Tab-separated table of C-alpha atoms in Angstrom:
chain	number	residue	atom	x	y	z
A	26	UNK	CA	69.582	92.978	62.548
A	27	UNK	CA	71.434	93.925	59.485
A	28	UNK	CA	74.865	95.794	60.294
A	29	UNK	CA	75.750	99.138	58.881
A	30	UNK	CA	78.641	99.604	56.341
A	31	UNK	CA	81.612	99.915	58.395
A	32	UNK	CA	84.516	102.282	57.116
A	33	UNK	CA	87.942	100.585	58.083
A	34	UNK	CA	89.307	104.675	58.208
A	35	UNK	CA	88.711	106.816	60.941
A	36	UNK	CA	84.982	108.165	61.405
A	37	UNK	CA	84.771	111.682	59.582
A	38	UNK	CA	82.727	113.481	62.937
A	39	UNK	CA	84.377	111.903	65.806
A	40	UNK	CA	83.305	112.755	69.138
A	41	UNK	CA	85.194	115.009	71.062
A	42	UNK	CA	87.391	112.672	73.735
A	43	UNK	CA	88.038	114.230	77.289
A	44	UNK	CA	90.313	115.877	79.084
A	45	UNK	CA	92.514	113.518	80.330
A	46	UNK	CA	96.304	112.332	78.275
A	47	UNK	CA	96.556	109.277	80.485
A	48	UNK	CA	95.911	107.443	83.342
A	49	UNK	CA	98.402	107.578	86.614
A	50	UNK	CA	98.766	105.539	89.892
A	51	UNK	CA	96.629	107.962	91.094
A	52	UNK	CA	93.977	107.235	88.382
A	53	UNK	CA	93.048	104.370	90.366
A	54	UNK	CA	92.544	106.227	94.147
A	55	UNK	CA	89.380	107.241	95.131
A	56	UNK	CA	87.302	106.320	92.883
A	57	UNK	CA	84.013	103.576	91.842
A	58	UNK	CA	84.599	101.677	89.264
A	59	UNK	CA	83.052	99.562	86.910
A	60	UNK	CA	83.860	95.474	87.308
A	61	UNK	CA	84.556	93.240	83.914
A	62	UNK	CA	81.349	91.466	83.601
A	63	UNK	CA	80.515	88.571	80.599
A	64	UNK	CA	78.167	90.136	78.646
A	65	UNK	CA	76.837	92.793	81.274
A	66	UNK	CA	79.413	94.825	80.549
A	67	UNK	CA	78.339	95.768	77.177
A	68	UNK	CA	79.179	99.229	75.957
A	69	UNK	CA	76.054	100.769	76.438
A	70	UNK	CA	76.459	99.923	79.914
A	71	UNK	CA	80.335	101.073	80.159
A	72	UNK	CA	79.078	104.532	78.826
A	73	UNK	CA	75.958	104.877	81.329
A	74	UNK	CA	78.638	104.120	84.083
A	75	UNK	CA	80.493	106.679	83.230
A	76	UNK	CA	78.140	109.252	82.287
A	77	UNK	CA	76.693	108.674	86.036
A	78	UNK	CA	80.177	108.859	88.076
A	79	UNK	CA	81.749	105.421	87.610
A	80	UNK	CA	85.700	106.508	87.690
A	81	UNK	CA	86.859	103.795	85.690
A	82	UNK	CA	85.457	100.959	83.627
A	83	UNK	CA	86.576	97.685	82.797
A	84	UNK	CA	86.050	96.040	79.545
A	85	UNK	CA	84.472	92.196	79.881
A	86	UNK	CA	87.162	89.593	79.937
A	87	UNK	CA	88.277	89.111	76.428
A	88	UNK	CA	90.456	85.580	75.866
A	89	UNK	CA	93.372	86.439	73.724
A	90	UNK	CA	93.424	84.302	71.100
A	91	UNK	CA	89.771	85.453	70.227
A	92	UNK	CA	90.697	88.919	69.167
A	93	UNK	CA	94.090	88.397	67.608
A	94	UNK	CA	92.317	87.861	64.242
A	95	UNK	CA	89.850	90.004	64.212
A	96	UNK	CA	89.047	92.864	62.027
A	97	UNK	CA	88.938	96.471	63.568
A	98	UNK	CA	86.366	98.483	61.631
A	99	UNK	CA	84.985	101.833	62.474
A	100	UNK	CA	81.233	102.795	61.911
A	101	UNK	CA	81.579	106.650	60.171
A	102	UNK	CA	78.200	107.783	61.989
A	103	UNK	CA	78.691	106.874	65.698
A	104	UNK	CA	82.914	106.380	65.932
A	105	UNK	CA	81.803	102.791	67.606
A	106	UNK	CA	84.914	100.484	67.219
A	107	UNK	CA	84.020	97.292	66.368
A	108	UNK	CA	86.715	94.023	66.639
A	109	UNK	CA	84.906	91.923	64.242
A	110	UNK	CA	85.329	88.259	63.868
A	111	UNK	CA	84.119	86.148	61.099
A	112	UNK	CA	80.696	85.878	62.775
A	113	UNK	CA	79.964	88.653	65.135
A	114	UNK	CA	81.827	91.329	66.939
A	115	UNK	CA	84.007	90.072	69.796
A	116	UNK	CA	84.368	93.568	71.317
A	117	UNK	CA	82.597	97.023	70.635
A	118	UNK	CA	83.941	100.331	72.581
A	119	UNK	CA	84.063	103.918	71.494
A	120	UNK	CA	86.779	106.880	71.597
A	121	UNK	CA	84.877	108.954	74.328
A	122	UNK	CA	85.222	105.699	76.783
A	123	UNK	CA	89.075	105.372	76.087
A	124	UNK	CA	90.432	107.393	78.488
A	125	UNK	CA	88.504	105.368	81.586
A	126	UNK	CA	88.704	101.916	80.021
A	127	UNK	CA	90.621	98.899	81.532
A	128	UNK	CA	90.846	96.272	78.700
A	129	UNK	CA	90.723	92.709	80.293
A	130	UNK	CA	92.787	89.853	78.784
A	131	UNK	CA	92.210	86.230	79.672
A	132	UNK	CA	95.629	84.542	78.936
A	133	UNK	CA	97.983	81.555	80.370
A	134	UNK	CA	100.401	82.787	78.348
A	135	UNK	CA	103.155	85.683	77.586
A	136	UNK	CA	103.429	85.997	74.344
A	137	UNK	CA	100.019	85.448	73.462
A	138	UNK	CA	98.538	88.245	76.108
A	139	UNK	CA	101.205	90.427	74.466
A	140	UNK	CA	99.644	90.223	70.807
A	141	UNK	CA	96.665	90.560	72.239
A	142	UNK	CA	97.465	93.806	74.345
A	143	UNK	CA	98.832	95.170	71.118
A	144	UNK	CA	95.578	94.273	68.864
A	145	UNK	CA	93.688	96.880	70.266
A	146	UNK	CA	96.263	99.057	72.286
A	147	UNK	CA	95.240	102.056	70.394
A	148	UNK	CA	91.791	102.226	71.803
A	149	UNK	CA	92.101	101.510	75.361
A	150	UNK	CA	93.904	102.984	78.285
A	151	UNK	CA	95.391	100.395	80.731
A	152	UNK	CA	95.357	96.514	80.230
A	153	UNK	CA	93.841	93.952	83.290
A	154	UNK	CA	94.554	90.537	83.722
A	155	UNK	CA	92.236	88.268	84.654
A	156	UNK	CA	93.547	86.245	87.643
A	157	UNK	CA	89.882	84.994	89.081
A	158	UNK	CA	87.482	84.094	86.954
A	159	UNK	CA	86.546	80.273	88.448
A	160	UNK	CA	84.696	79.246	85.321
A	161	UNK	CA	85.397	76.737	83.481
A	162	UNK	CA	85.982	78.480	79.823
A	163	UNK	CA	88.309	80.493	81.941
A	164	UNK	CA	90.119	77.956	84.174
A	165	UNK	CA	89.909	74.798	81.548
A	166	UNK	CA	92.697	76.174	79.598
A	167	UNK	CA	95.297	77.365	82.683
A	168	UNK	CA	93.538	81.157	82.411
A	169	UNK	CA	91.735	83.212	85.218
A	170	UNK	CA	91.379	81.430	88.558
A	171	UNK	CA	93.908	78.535	87.486
A	172	UNK	CA	96.936	81.737	87.617
A	173	UNK	CA	96.720	81.260	91.922
A	174	UNK	CA	98.008	78.429	91.887
A	175	UNK	CA	100.548	79.140	89.680
A	176	UNK	CA	102.173	82.254	90.228
A	177	UNK	CA	104.862	82.017	87.657
A	178	UNK	CA	102.978	81.800	84.651
A	179	UNK	CA	101.102	84.816	86.410
A	180	UNK	CA	103.845	86.937	87.216
A	181	UNK	CA	105.080	86.384	84.043
A	182	UNK	CA	102.466	87.508	82.092
A	183	UNK	CA	102.176	90.603	83.758
A	184	UNK	CA	105.872	91.173	83.290
A	185	UNK	CA	105.890	90.760	79.697
A	186	UNK	CA	102.777	93.280	79.535
A	187	UNK	CA	105.075	96.012	81.262
A	188	UNK	CA	107.477	95.425	78.726
A	189	UNK	CA	106.049	95.190	75.862
A	190	UNK	CA	103.612	98.395	76.267
A	191	UNK	CA	104.537	102.131	76.450
A	192	UNK	CA	104.532	102.968	79.708
A	193	UNK	CA	101.338	105.767	79.276
A	194	UNK	CA	99.103	102.569	79.174
A	195	UNK	CA	99.054	101.154	82.725
A	196	UNK	CA	98.818	97.367	83.398
A	197	UNK	CA	96.666	95.760	86.413
A	198	UNK	CA	95.553	92.585	88.046
A	199	UNK	CA	92.318	91.541	89.537
A	200	UNK	CA	92.624	87.814	91.129
A	201	UNK	CA	90.558	86.171	94.672
A	202	UNK	CA	91.846	85.546	97.939
A	203	UNK	CA	93.814	82.511	98.387
A	204	UNK	CA	92.388	80.283	101.337
A	205	UNK	CA	95.447	81.160	103.172
A	206	UNK	CA	96.021	84.938	104.149
A	207	UNK	CA	99.494	83.636	104.215
A	208	UNK	CA	99.535	82.761	100.548
A	209	UNK	CA	97.793	85.754	99.803
A	210	UNK	CA	100.054	88.184	100.699
A	211	UNK	CA	102.842	86.119	99.378
A	212	UNK	CA	101.013	86.225	95.891
A	213	UNK	CA	100.283	89.832	96.219
A	214	UNK	CA	104.505	90.359	96.754
A	215	UNK	CA	104.984	89.188	93.958
A	216	UNK	CA	102.530	90.643	91.995
A	217	UNK	CA	103.111	94.049	92.860
A	218	UNK	CA	106.994	93.697	92.154
A	219	UNK	CA	105.946	93.018	88.364
A	220	UNK	CA	105.268	96.937	88.160
A	221	UNK	CA	101.732	96.865	88.075
A	222	UNK	CA	99.512	99.947	88.931
A	223	UNK	CA	96.551	98.671	90.419
A	224	UNK	CA	95.506	95.265	92.242
A	225	UNK	CA	91.981	94.350	92.654
A	226	UNK	CA	91.016	91.841	94.986
A	227	UNK	CA	87.712	90.217	95.310
A	228	UNK	CA	87.375	89.119	98.312
A	229	UNK	CA	86.268	85.573	98.285
A	230	UNK	CA	88.200	82.745	97.294
A	231	UNK	CA	87.962	80.640	94.389
A	232	UNK	CA	85.344	78.122	95.334
A	233	UNK	CA	82.749	80.566	96.836
A	234	UNK	CA	79.971	82.238	94.735
A	235	UNK	CA	78.190	85.572	94.865
A	236	UNK	CA	75.519	83.865	97.235
A	237	UNK	CA	78.429	83.332	99.732
A	238	UNK	CA	79.685	86.893	101.921
A	239	UNK	CA	82.483	88.939	100.491
A	240	UNK	CA	85.373	88.430	103.099
A	241	UNK	CA	86.129	92.215	103.322
A	242	UNK	CA	87.736	92.078	106.689
A	243	UNK	CA	90.642	90.489	105.374
A	244	UNK	CA	91.561	93.075	102.854
A	245	UNK	CA	92.858	95.208	105.240
A	246	UNK	CA	96.055	93.482	105.922
A	247	UNK	CA	96.384	93.587	102.448
A	248	UNK	CA	96.059	96.834	101.993
A	249	UNK	CA	98.620	97.273	104.871
A	250	UNK	CA	101.057	95.150	102.964
A	251	UNK	CA	101.195	96.530	100.272
A	252	UNK	CA	101.534	100.035	101.421
A	253	UNK	CA	104.467	98.178	103.949
A	254	UNK	CA	106.297	97.532	100.850
A	255	UNK	CA	106.623	100.551	99.867
A	256	UNK	CA	104.754	100.721	96.908
A	257	UNK	CA	102.795	103.169	95.799
A	258	UNK	CA	100.024	100.795	94.449
A	259	UNK	CA	96.023	101.285	94.699
A	260	UNK	CA	94.480	98.462	95.906
A	261	UNK	CA	90.865	97.961	94.941
A	262	UNK	CA	87.734	96.005	96.684
A	263	UNK	CA	85.429	94.459	94.851
A	264	UNK	CA	82.230	92.305	96.550
A	265	UNK	CA	79.487	93.238	98.138
A	266	UNK	CA	79.435	96.898	96.974
A	267	UNK	CA	75.531	98.054	96.637
A	268	UNK	CA	76.922	101.408	95.217
A	269	UNK	CA	78.262	104.817	95.677
A	270	UNK	CA	77.023	105.182	98.857
A	271	UNK	CA	78.158	101.861	100.610
A	272	UNK	CA	81.280	102.107	98.899
A	273	UNK	CA	82.589	104.536	101.857
A	274	UNK	CA	81.815	101.624	104.070
A	275	UNK	CA	84.056	98.771	102.691
A	276	UNK	CA	87.003	101.756	101.972
A	277	UNK	CA	86.327	102.684	105.878
A	278	UNK	CA	86.022	98.896	106.532
A	279	UNK	CA	89.401	97.428	104.328
A	280	UNK	CA	90.969	100.880	104.003
A	281	UNK	CA	90.615	100.374	100.167
A	282	UNK	CA	91.711	103.112	97.836
A	283	UNK	CA	88.804	102.316	95.943
A	284	UNK	CA	85.818	100.214	95.412
A	285	UNK	CA	84.650	97.937	92.466
A	286	UNK	CA	81.139	97.205	91.856
A	287	UNK	CA	79.449	94.142	89.473
A	288	UNK	CA	76.138	92.755	90.183
A	289	UNK	CA	74.801	96.075	91.687
A	290	UNK	CA	75.813	98.011	88.789
A	291	UNK	CA	74.588	94.707	86.555
A	292	UNK	CA	71.374	95.787	88.289
A	293	UNK	CA	71.234	99.225	87.672
A	294	UNK	CA	74.425	100.803	86.035
A	295	UNK	CA	73.187	104.556	87.817
A	296	UNK	CA	74.370	103.117	91.131
A	297	UNK	CA	77.628	105.273	90.820
A	298	UNK	CA	75.894	108.197	91.492
A	299	UNK	CA	75.004	109.010	95.334
A	300	UNK	CA	71.722	109.233	93.862
A	301	UNK	CA	71.182	106.401	91.701
A	302	UNK	CA	68.316	106.293	89.263
A	303	UNK	CA	64.911	104.490	90.800
A	304	UNK	CA	62.445	103.336	88.883
A	305	UNK	CA	64.522	102.708	85.820
A	306	UNK	CA	61.953	101.150	83.779
A	307	UNK	CA	60.896	104.526	83.070
A	308	UNK	CA	63.957	106.636	83.888
A	309	UNK	CA	67.192	104.225	82.398
A	310	UNK	CA	64.972	101.764	80.301
A	311	UNK	CA	63.821	103.524	77.152
A	312	UNK	CA	67.263	105.538	76.790
A	313	UNK	CA	69.453	102.436	77.182
A	314	UNK	CA	67.170	101.278	74.218
A	315	UNK	CA	67.599	104.391	71.936
A	316	UNK	CA	71.703	104.380	72.870
A	317	UNK	CA	71.550	100.854	71.621
A	318	UNK	CA	70.262	101.249	68.991
A	319	UNK	CA	72.465	104.177	67.989
A	320	UNK	CA	75.236	102.231	68.432
A	321	UNK	CA	74.152	99.402	66.898
A	322	UNK	CA	74.241	97.120	69.816
A	323	UNK	CA	73.456	93.539	69.156
A	324	UNK	CA	69.832	93.434	70.190
A	325	UNK	CA	70.204	90.072	71.721
A	326	UNK	CA	72.994	91.802	74.164
A	327	UNK	CA	70.755	94.856	74.927
A	328	UNK	CA	67.943	92.356	75.741
A	329	UNK	CA	69.715	90.786	78.227
A	330	UNK	CA	71.560	93.685	79.429
A	331	UNK	CA	67.958	94.706	80.588
A	332	UNK	CA	67.052	91.754	81.284
A	333	UNK	CA	69.030	92.106	84.739
A	334	UNK	CA	67.677	95.550	85.222
A	335	UNK	CA	66.360	96.307	88.534
A	336	UNK	CA	65.184	98.829	91.293
A	337	UNK	CA	63.009	100.108	93.912
A	338	UNK	CA	59.973	101.328	93.124
A	339	UNK	CA	58.280	104.761	94.362
A	340	UNK	CA	55.225	104.783	92.289
A	341	UNK	CA	51.923	103.346	93.168
A	342	UNK	CA	51.804	101.325	89.917
A	343	UNK	CA	55.437	100.873	89.301
A	344	UNK	CA	55.715	97.192	89.502
A	345	UNK	CA	52.835	96.328	87.685
A	346	UNK	CA	54.190	98.649	84.871
A	347	UNK	CA	58.247	97.149	85.370
A	348	UNK	CA	56.818	93.538	85.157
A	349	UNK	CA	54.881	94.533	82.058
A	350	UNK	CA	57.850	96.110	79.834
A	351	UNK	CA	60.013	93.833	80.816
A	352	UNK	CA	57.588	90.800	79.597
A	353	UNK	CA	57.611	92.946	76.179
A	354	UNK	CA	61.209	93.367	75.948
A	355	UNK	CA	61.480	89.620	76.787
A	356	UNK	CA	59.299	88.393	73.601
A	357	UNK	CA	60.637	91.038	71.273
A	358	UNK	CA	62.664	90.138	68.796
A	359	UNK	CA	64.251	93.477	67.207
A	360	UNK	CA	64.396	96.848	68.423
A	361	UNK	CA	61.528	97.566	66.170
A	362	UNK	CA	59.496	95.961	68.787
A	363	UNK	CA	59.893	97.670	71.480
A	364	UNK	CA	59.654	101.477	69.828
A	365	UNK	CA	56.891	102.082	72.096
A	366	UNK	CA	58.731	102.099	75.065
A	367	UNK	CA	61.853	103.558	73.549
A	368	UNK	CA	59.609	106.871	72.662
A	369	UNK	CA	61.830	107.385	69.571
A	370	UNK	CA	64.786	106.675	68.279
A	371	UNK	CA	66.855	109.548	69.163
A	372	UNK	CA	69.791	107.808	70.404
A	373	UNK	CA	71.889	110.092	69.379
A	374	UNK	CA	70.344	112.621	71.405
A	375	UNK	CA	71.440	110.310	74.381
A	376	UNK	CA	75.057	109.742	73.185
A	377	UNK	CA	75.562	113.346	73.313
A	378	UNK	CA	74.053	113.978	76.899
A	379	UNK	CA	76.464	110.978	77.664
A	380	UNK	CA	79.374	112.767	76.048
A	381	UNK	CA	78.856	116.033	77.562
A	382	UNK	CA	78.580	114.528	81.308
A	383	UNK	CA	81.752	112.480	80.534
A	384	UNK	CA	83.751	115.466	79.441
A	385	UNK	CA	82.497	117.816	81.891
A	386	UNK	CA	84.046	115.655	84.633
A	387	UNK	CA	87.866	116.603	83.419
A	388	UNK	CA	89.330	113.879	85.920
A	389	UNK	CA	86.834	115.525	88.839
A	390	UNK	CA	84.849	112.627	89.506
A	391	UNK	CA	87.527	111.270	91.832
A	392	UNK	CA	87.580	114.001	94.495
A	393	UNK	CA	83.843	113.183	94.999
A	394	UNK	CA	84.648	109.956	96.501
A	395	UNK	CA	87.853	111.155	98.501
A	396	UNK	CA	87.590	110.869	102.672
A	397	UNK	CA	87.308	113.774	104.645
A	398	UNK	CA	88.997	114.617	107.355
A	399	UNK	CA	85.935	116.648	109.009
A	400	UNK	CA	84.344	114.361	111.459
A	401	UNK	CA	81.616	116.362	110.869
A	402	UNK	CA	81.232	115.191	106.678
A	403	UNK	CA	82.037	111.629	108.418
A	404	UNK	CA	78.591	111.546	111.082
A	405	UNK	CA	77.035	113.069	107.939
A	406	UNK	CA	78.094	110.100	106.052
A	407	UNK	CA	76.947	107.840	107.868
A	408	UNK	CA	73.908	109.460	108.309
A	409	UNK	CA	73.170	109.048	104.867
A	410	UNK	CA	71.259	106.116	103.335
A	411	UNK	CA	72.576	103.273	101.456
A	412	UNK	CA	72.148	102.312	97.782
A	413	UNK	CA	69.866	99.979	98.641
A	414	UNK	CA	69.584	96.107	98.970
A	415	UNK	CA	66.023	96.873	97.166
A	416	UNK	CA	68.154	97.168	93.982
A	417	UNK	CA	69.215	93.573	94.174
A	418	UNK	CA	65.958	92.452	95.114
A	419	UNK	CA	63.816	94.423	92.468
A	420	UNK	CA	61.379	95.367	96.376
A	421	UNK	CA	59.947	99.085	97.228
A	422	UNK	CA	62.328	100.692	98.992
A	423	UNK	CA	61.965	102.053	102.137
A	424	UNK	CA	62.588	105.084	103.985
A	425	UNK	CA	66.158	105.383	103.928
A	426	UNK	CA	66.947	105.985	107.145
A	427	UNK	CA	64.615	102.886	108.780
A	428	UNK	CA	66.565	100.693	105.689
A	429	UNK	CA	70.025	101.843	107.194
A	430	UNK	CA	68.915	100.795	110.586
A	431	UNK	CA	67.669	97.729	109.462
A	432	UNK	CA	70.762	96.954	107.876
A	433	UNK	CA	73.176	98.189	110.378
A	434	UNK	CA	71.011	96.139	112.678
A	435	UNK	CA	72.058	92.794	110.649
A	436	UNK	CA	75.295	93.511	110.163
A	437	UNK	CA	76.669	96.287	112.179
A	438	UNK	CA	77.261	97.935	109.012
A	439	UNK	CA	79.887	96.591	108.438
A	440	UNK	CA	80.764	92.973	107.041
A	441	UNK	CA	77.381	91.496	105.898
A	442	UNK	CA	76.296	92.808	102.591
A	443	UNK	CA	73.675	92.238	101.542
A	444	UNK	CA	72.345	90.804	104.642
A	445	UNK	CA	71.684	86.587	105.522
A	446	UNK	CA	74.783	84.918	103.580
A	447	UNK	CA	77.247	83.236	104.944
A	448	UNK	CA	80.822	82.830	104.977
A	449	UNK	CA	81.813	78.671	103.749
A	450	UNK	CA	85.789	79.237	103.260
A	451	UNK	CA	87.287	80.690	107.115
A	452	UNK	CA	90.639	82.539	106.186
A	453	UNK	CA	92.936	78.920	107.774
A	454	UNK	CA	89.729	76.449	106.384
A	455	UNK	CA	92.544	75.463	103.570
A	456	UNK	CA	89.397	75.248	101.213
A	457	UNK	CA	90.445	72.832	98.012
A	458	UNK	CA	90.434	74.334	94.372
A	459	UNK	CA	86.963	73.711	92.734
A	460	UNK	CA	87.257	71.168	90.013
A	461	UNK	CA	86.960	71.827	86.549
A	462	UNK	CA	84.244	70.074	85.591
A	463	UNK	CA	84.215	71.418	81.412
A	464	UNK	CA	86.345	71.093	78.864
A	465	UNK	CA	86.497	72.952	75.502
A	466	UNK	CA	87.883	71.459	72.301
A	467	UNK	CA	90.598	73.505	70.767
A	468	UNK	CA	89.490	75.253	67.789
A	469	UNK	CA	91.331	73.026	65.236
A	470	UNK	CA	89.346	70.262	66.183
A	471	UNK	CA	85.770	72.055	66.330
A	472	UNK	CA	86.365	74.874	63.598
A	473	UNK	CA	84.946	77.296	65.240
A	474	UNK	CA	86.433	80.501	66.944
A	475	UNK	CA	88.062	80.769	69.747
A	476	UNK	CA	86.074	80.869	72.740
A	477	UNK	CA	85.667	84.180	74.648
A	478	UNK	CA	83.112	85.046	76.923
A	479	UNK	CA	82.621	88.554	75.786
A	480	UNK	CA	80.334	87.760	73.337
A	481	UNK	CA	77.702	90.297	71.446
A	482	UNK	CA	74.664	87.244	71.287
A	483	UNK	CA	73.919	83.766	71.417
A	484	UNK	CA	75.722	82.359	74.422
A	485	UNK	CA	74.488	82.123	77.513
A	486	UNK	CA	78.184	83.125	79.780
A	487	UNK	CA	77.224	85.141	82.354
A	488	UNK	CA	79.794	86.108	85.375
A	489	UNK	CA	81.752	89.175	87.085
A	490	UNK	CA	85.464	87.811	87.023
C-alpha cells in the first residue's frame, strides 16, 4: 500500500488534545492500563483502548538503536506522527494519545536509552524500561528479562533516564518476579530508589509463559514493602486480568494500585470498559478497519491485530458470521478487499468519536476504579459479572451470574485466572534462568536495520512484555 506524502512540519489541522498537563504519581493509581504488546499494541488498538476506558496505554517495546536514526514525519491530513526507518515505520503515534502514552524502551545501555528517549520525548508522557520480556530478541543482547540478573545495569539505565528527562516526563519500569521472593524485594528496593514514578510487576518468573498461572499472591508483599519504604509509588499488577471487572478482584487480592491488561486487550480492546463490547465482528471490527485505513496503519499489521480479536456471541448466527468475516480478512491483501466489511470508509468520523471520548474524560477515568469504602458497594461489585473467559476462548457467553459462580468454584474467585492453569515455579523454587536459544547478527554484519519488536509488518514476533 502506498503511503501518503508526509510533511516534516506540524500538521495545519491538529486535533484538540485532552486537557492534561502531565502525568503525576497519582496518574498511575486507581486505573486499568494497556500493556506494551509487540504488534498487538498498534496505534488503532491504543486509541480504542483509551476510548473504552483505559487510563493509560503503553506503546510496544522499541529497541533503543532502532529509533535513533529514524525520521520523524507528520501526516498533514490525520496528524499521525511516524518514526520511519529506511523501509518501514518503526513506530507511530498521534497527539491525542500523548497525555496518556508511555513509551517502552528496550535497552542495555544507559547512554543509548537516553538518546532513544530524547528522540521521541516530544510525543510521549513518559518512558518505561522493559525489564521483563523473556524472548530472545530482547534478552540476547542483555535487554528485557536479562536485566533482572544485572541489577546494577538495570538501575543505571533508570537513573540515567531520570536525570536526563525533564521532571514532567515520568520514568517507570516493568519487571517480572524472581524465583526467590527475597531477591524480588531486594531488586524492587533498588529500582524504587532510582526515582521512578511507578513499578509494574508481571507476576510470572522469567521461565514462565502465559499458560502458567500468574502468581498474583506474591504481589501483596511487594506492595506492602514499597509502602514500607515510605515511597508514594504505584505498584501495577500484570498477569491474568480478564478486564475491568476482573481488575477489582486482582486489586482486592494484591493491594495493587492499578492493573495492566495484555491478552484480554489483545482479544478485545474494549475490555477496559465495565461493559465491554460483545459480537465484535460487528461492533468493533468494521470501525477498526475504517480507523486503520484513515490513519494509514500498515495493512499487514492491521490484519494481524484483527486476527487476535475474540468476544462472546449473543446472536444465533454470531459464531458463523464471525468465522466468515475472519476468513475474509485473512485472505485479503489490502483494505480494498474488505470494503464490504468496513461498510464505507468513514474513518475520520470514527476518529472524531474517539477524540470526543478521550477529551470528555479529562482525567476522570481513574475515579471509576477507586475502591469503595462502602460495604454495600463492595458486596455489589462481587455480584457483578467478570469480563468472561469467553473473551479468551471465543465461546458463546453464559449468563453472568452462572459464569461467575463457575469461576469462583474453581478458583475461590481469587488466584486462578483463567481456570485450569498450573504454577510450575513456586516462590522458593530457585528456578534457573531460561537459556537464550537464538542469536541475532549485528547490523554491521547483516546489513539490516537494528531489530525492534514493534514492526509494522513482515515479522511474527508477538508477545506481551
